[in-house]
Amino acid sequence: MIVNQQIERWLNAQQAFSESARRPFVTLSYAQSWDGSITTRAGETLGLSGNESRRLTHQLRSLHDGILVGIGTVLTDDPQLTVREWRGDNPQPIVLDSQLRMPPTARLCQRADKNCWVLTRLKDDSEFDGNAEIITLEGDSNGRVDLSEALQLLWEKGIRTLMVEGGSQVITAFLKAQLADALVLTIAPTLVGGYKGVGNLELDCKSQLPQIRPLHSQMLGEDLIMWGNLHYREPALA
């Protein structure tokens, strides 16, 4: 479990420097194949993590105040986003859902310990028959929830550290907005040739690409775990 201890110490040290930003410290964490695929195709589930890597994911959840996924992940995987294979508290579940497609029957809406926060740009005029708090925010130029505003709101609601698990559109959006601070990546020893974890960042040259440094890596079971801080050529605009 040495890698678990290393990542926990590193993550705690990084999070301690996030107070001045007035937004949560954001950690991207997901699993992919050696060729960068997270599943065979959009809308399908493919479990890539081994048992030890899955426990690491639950450990990471316990180290964050909140955990965020997109509505696509909810509709495809129906996740619980709890700490089941590690000691610690469950993080606050949060869903990005611009079109308010959240099903009241989703497991995130049935939890007894925490109301799920659903971030949308549409006002909910109906009775939502589920354990969720509907939060309406401004949309960005693409009609999606504005991530900067969302993070400011989460800060005001007491979320100081946020883990983002996906899916691909959400991961890509955080990178494009330069709002992800750290990355913990699980690489499974397989080739999928499928749907990529990071989409088009719409950058023109190598110097503009997000950089990961210092870069750490270690085997955990059969998986390769890589982690480090994300750096951008220019700071994100508030």
Short mmCIF file of C-alpha atoms in Angstrom, two decimals:
data_model
loop_
_atom_site.label_atom_id
_atom_site.label_comp_id
_atom_site.label_asym_id
_atom_site.label_seq_id
_atom_site.Cartn_x
_atom_site.Cartn_y
_atom_site.Cartn_z
CA MET A 1 0.00 0.00 0.00
CA ILE A 2 3.01 2.29 -0.38
CA VAL A 3 1.57 4.02 -3.45
CA ASN A 4 -1.63 4.82 -1.52
CA GLN A 5 0.38 6.50 1.23
CA GLN A 6 2.50 8.43 -1.28
CA ILE A 7 -0.53 9.76 -3.13
CA GLU A 8 -2.30 10.71 0.09
CA ARG A 9 0.71 12.68 1.36
CA TRP A 10 1.17 14.39 -2.02
CA LEU A 11 -2.51 15.26 -2.36
CA ASN A 12 -2.78 16.64 1.17
CA ALA A 13 0.26 18.84 0.53
CA GLN A 14 -1.17 20.23 -2.71
CA GLN A 15 -4.61 20.92 -1.26
CA ALA A 16 -3.07 23.01 1.51
CA PHE A 17 -2.10 25.67 -1.07
CA SER A 18 -5.58 26.12 -2.61
CA GLU A 19 -7.11 28.57 -0.11
CA SER A 20 -6.22 31.71 -2.08
CA ALA A 21 -8.09 30.56 -5.20
CA ARG A 22 -11.54 30.87 -3.58
CA ARG A 23 -12.57 27.71 -5.39
CA PRO A 24 -12.11 24.02 -4.61
CA PHE A 25 -8.84 22.26 -5.38
CA VAL A 26 -9.82 19.99 -8.29
CA THR A 27 -8.38 16.50 -8.80
CA LEU A 28 -9.14 14.60 -12.00
CA SER A 29 -9.13 10.85 -11.44
CA TYR A 30 -10.11 8.14 -13.89
CA ALA A 31 -8.97 4.84 -15.39
CA GLN A 32 -8.00 4.23 -19.00
CA SER A 33 -6.38 1.59 -21.18
CA TRP A 34 -2.81 1.87 -22.50
CA ASP A 35 -4.16 3.51 -25.66
CA GLY A 36 -6.11 6.15 -23.70
CA SER A 37 -9.59 4.62 -23.95
CA ILE A 38 -12.02 4.74 -21.03
CA THR A 39 -14.63 2.52 -22.70
CA THR A 40 -15.40 0.89 -26.04
CA ARG A 41 -17.81 3.62 -27.16
CA ALA A 42 -19.73 6.53 -25.65
CA GLY A 43 -22.64 5.41 -23.49
CA GLU A 44 -21.14 2.05 -22.54
CA THR A 45 -19.44 0.91 -19.33
CA LEU A 46 -16.08 -0.86 -19.23
CA GLY A 47 -14.51 -1.61 -15.86
CA LEU A 48 -10.76 -1.19 -16.36
CA SER A 49 -9.43 -0.85 -12.80
CA GLY A 50 -8.13 -3.84 -10.90
CA ASN A 51 -9.13 -4.51 -7.30
CA GLU A 52 -6.23 -2.59 -5.75
CA SER A 53 -6.73 0.38 -8.07
CA ARG A 54 -10.42 0.45 -7.23
CA ARG A 55 -9.55 0.66 -3.53
CA LEU A 56 -7.24 3.55 -4.37
CA THR A 57 -10.16 5.32 -6.04
CA HIS A 58 -12.23 4.91 -2.88
CA GLN A 59 -9.32 6.22 -0.82
CA LEU A 60 -9.13 9.30 -3.06
CA ARG A 61 -12.84 9.87 -2.59
CA SER A 62 -12.36 9.87 1.17
CA LEU A 63 -9.74 12.63 0.81
CA HIS A 64 -12.11 15.05 -0.94
CA ASP A 65 -15.09 17.07 0.27
CA GLY A 66 -17.02 16.55 -2.94
CA ILE A 67 -17.08 14.22 -5.92
CA LEU A 68 -18.40 15.31 -9.33
CA VAL A 69 -19.51 13.44 -12.43
CA GLY A 70 -21.46 14.36 -15.54
CA ILE A 71 -25.02 13.28 -16.22
CA GLY A 72 -23.75 10.89 -18.90
CA THR A 73 -21.92 8.89 -16.23
CA VAL A 74 -25.08 8.78 -14.12
CA LEU A 75 -27.24 7.56 -17.01
CA THR A 76 -24.68 4.97 -18.10
CA ASP A 77 -23.22 3.67 -14.83
CA ASP A 78 -25.75 4.70 -12.14
CA PRO A 79 -22.85 5.11 -9.65
CA GLN A 80 -23.03 5.48 -5.87
CA LEU A 81 -19.82 7.56 -5.52
CA THR A 82 -19.33 6.34 -1.95
CA VAL A 83 -16.34 5.13 0.06
CA ARG A 84 -17.05 1.42 0.31
CA GLU A 85 -13.61 -0.14 0.07
CA TRP A 86 -11.70 2.34 2.23
CA ARG A 87 -12.14 3.91 5.63
CA GLY A 88 -13.38 7.48 5.66
CA ASP A 89 -16.40 9.67 5.02
CA ASN A 90 -18.39 9.74 1.82
CA PRO A 91 -17.79 12.90 -0.23
CA GLN A 92 -20.69 15.14 -1.27
CA PRO A 93 -22.07 13.79 -4.59
CA ILE A 94 -22.42 16.42 -7.33
CA VAL A 95 -23.72 16.01 -10.89
CA LEU A 96 -23.24 18.36 -13.86
CA ASP A 97 -26.54 18.19 -15.72
CA SER A 98 -27.14 21.15 -18.05
CA GLN A 99 -30.40 19.79 -19.47
CA LEU A 100 -31.70 18.48 -16.11
CA ARG A 101 -31.99 14.86 -17.20
CA MET A 102 -31.28 13.49 -13.72
CA PRO A 103 -33.60 10.51 -13.06
CA PRO A 104 -35.14 10.53 -9.56
CA THR A 105 -34.58 6.77 -9.51
CA ALA A 106 -30.79 7.13 -9.78
CA ARG A 107 -28.90 5.66 -6.84
CA LEU A 108 -27.38 9.08 -6.13
CA CYS A 109 -30.94 10.31 -5.46
CA GLN A 110 -31.73 7.47 -3.10
CA ARG A 111 -28.90 7.87 -0.61
CA ALA A 112 -29.83 8.40 3.02
CA ASP A 113 -26.61 10.12 4.07
CA LYS A 114 -26.36 13.03 1.61
CA ASN A 115 -28.60 14.88 -0.83
CA CYS A 116 -27.11 14.83 -4.31
CA TRP A 117 -26.43 18.31 -5.70
CA VAL A 118 -27.49 18.64 -9.33
CA LEU A 119 -25.94 21.61 -11.11
CA THR A 120 -28.04 22.70 -14.10
CA ARG A 121 -28.76 25.77 -16.19
CA LEU A 122 -32.49 25.03 -16.29
CA LYS A 123 -34.96 25.91 -13.57
CA ASP A 124 -36.77 22.93 -12.12
CA ASP A 125 -40.46 23.81 -12.24
CA SER A 126 -41.65 20.33 -11.34
CA GLU A 127 -41.64 18.26 -8.18
CA PHE A 128 -38.39 16.29 -8.16
CA ASP A 129 -39.19 12.99 -6.52
CA GLY A 130 -35.68 12.16 -5.39
CA ASN A 131 -33.12 12.94 -2.72
CA ALA A 132 -31.44 15.80 -4.61
CA GLU A 133 -30.94 19.55 -4.46
CA ILE A 134 -31.44 21.22 -7.84
CA ILE A 135 -29.08 24.20 -8.26
CA THR A 136 -29.54 26.51 -11.26
CA LEU A 137 -26.49 28.31 -12.64
CA GLU A 138 -25.65 30.41 -15.68
CA GLY A 139 -24.73 28.66 -18.90
CA ASP A 140 -21.46 29.14 -20.78
CA SER A 141 -21.10 29.95 -24.50
CA ASN A 142 -21.88 26.31 -25.34
CA GLY A 143 -25.05 26.21 -23.25
CA ARG A 144 -23.47 24.09 -20.53
CA VAL A 145 -23.10 24.91 -16.84
CA ASP A 146 -20.38 27.51 -16.39
CA LEU A 147 -17.61 25.67 -14.53
CA SER A 148 -16.04 28.76 -12.94
CA GLU A 149 -19.39 29.81 -11.48
CA ALA A 150 -20.06 26.24 -10.38
CA LEU A 151 -16.75 26.03 -8.51
CA GLN A 152 -17.35 29.37 -6.81
CA LEU A 153 -20.75 28.15 -5.64
CA LEU A 154 -19.28 24.88 -4.36
CA TRP A 155 -16.67 26.88 -2.42
CA GLU A 156 -19.45 28.93 -0.83
CA LYS A 157 -21.19 25.70 0.13
CA GLY A 158 -18.08 24.47 1.96
CA ILE A 159 -16.44 22.29 -0.71
CA ARG A 160 -12.70 22.91 -0.48
CA THR A 161 -11.51 19.83 -2.38
CA LEU A 162 -13.29 18.30 -5.36
CA MET A 163 -12.64 15.00 -7.13
CA VAL A 164 -13.82 14.79 -10.75
CA GLU A 165 -14.28 11.25 -12.06
CA GLY A 166 -15.76 11.89 -15.50
CA GLY A 167 -16.94 11.23 -18.04
CA SER A 168 -14.89 12.34 -21.01
CA GLN A 169 -16.83 15.54 -21.73
CA VAL A 170 -16.49 16.68 -18.12
CA ILE A 171 -12.77 15.83 -17.95
CA THR A 172 -12.17 17.67 -21.22
CA ALA A 173 -14.19 20.70 -20.07
CA PHE A 174 -12.17 21.08 -16.86
CA LEU A 175 -8.90 20.88 -18.81
CA LYS A 176 -10.06 23.37 -21.45
CA ALA A 177 -11.14 25.79 -18.70
CA GLN A 178 -7.80 25.26 -16.91
CA LEU A 179 -9.69 24.46 -13.71
CA ALA A 180 -8.14 21.06 -12.91
CA ASP A 181 -5.22 21.23 -10.48
CA ALA A 182 -4.05 17.62 -10.21
CA LEU A 183 -4.39 14.30 -12.01
CA VAL A 184 -4.42 10.73 -10.71
CA LEU A 185 -4.53 8.35 -13.66
CA THR A 186 -4.94 4.57 -13.57
CA ILE A 187 -3.63 2.82 -16.67
CA ALA A 188 -4.84 -0.75 -17.15
CA PRO A 189 -2.63 -3.21 -19.11
CA THR A 190 -5.00 -3.58 -22.04
CA LEU A 191 -5.76 -2.08 -25.45
CA VAL A 192 -9.32 -1.02 -26.25
CA GLY A 193 -9.21 1.22 -29.32
CA GLY A 194 -12.35 2.95 -28.09
CA TYR A 195 -13.66 6.18 -26.58
CA LYS A 196 -10.94 8.48 -25.25
CA GLY A 197 -10.84 9.98 -21.76
CA VAL A 198 -9.69 13.39 -23.03
CA GLY A 199 -11.34 14.94 -26.06
CA ASN A 200 -10.28 17.80 -28.32
CA LEU A 201 -8.76 20.59 -26.22
CA GLU A 202 -8.76 22.89 -29.28
CA LEU A 203 -5.12 23.88 -28.81
CA ASP A 204 -2.83 24.65 -31.72
CA CYS A 205 0.66 23.74 -30.53
CA LYS A 206 2.52 21.59 -28.01
CA SER A 207 3.49 24.57 -25.84
CA GLN A 208 -0.19 25.24 -25.09
CA LEU A 209 -0.95 21.71 -23.90
CA PRO A 210 -1.47 21.09 -20.16
CA GLN A 211 1.70 19.74 -18.57
CA ILE A 212 1.95 17.27 -15.68
CA ARG A 213 4.89 17.91 -13.36
CA PRO A 214 6.41 16.63 -11.30
CA LEU A 215 5.23 13.31 -12.64
CA HIS A 216 5.07 10.29 -10.29
CA SER A 217 4.33 6.70 -11.23
CA GLN A 218 4.18 3.30 -9.58
CA MET A 219 2.64 -0.09 -10.19
CA LEU A 220 -0.38 -1.05 -8.10
CA GLY A 221 -1.32 -4.65 -8.72
CA GLU A 222 -1.36 -5.00 -12.52
CA ASP A 223 -2.17 -1.32 -13.10
CA LEU A 224 0.16 1.63 -13.53
CA ILE A 225 -0.77 4.64 -11.40
CA MET A 226 0.48 8.04 -12.55
CA TRP A 227 -0.07 11.29 -10.67
CA GLY A 228 1.08 14.89 -10.66
CA ASN A 229 0.12 18.55 -10.75
CA LEU A 230 -1.42 20.12 -13.85
CA HIS A 231 0.20 23.26 -15.24
CA TYR A 232 -1.11 25.54 -17.98
CA ARG A 233 0.67 28.03 -20.20
CA GLU A 234 -1.67 30.82 -19.19
CA PRO A 235 -3.75 31.14 -16.01
CA ALA A 236 -7.48 30.54 -16.35
CA LEU A 237 -9.63 33.63 -16.48
CA ALA A 238 -11.96 34.08 -13.49
#
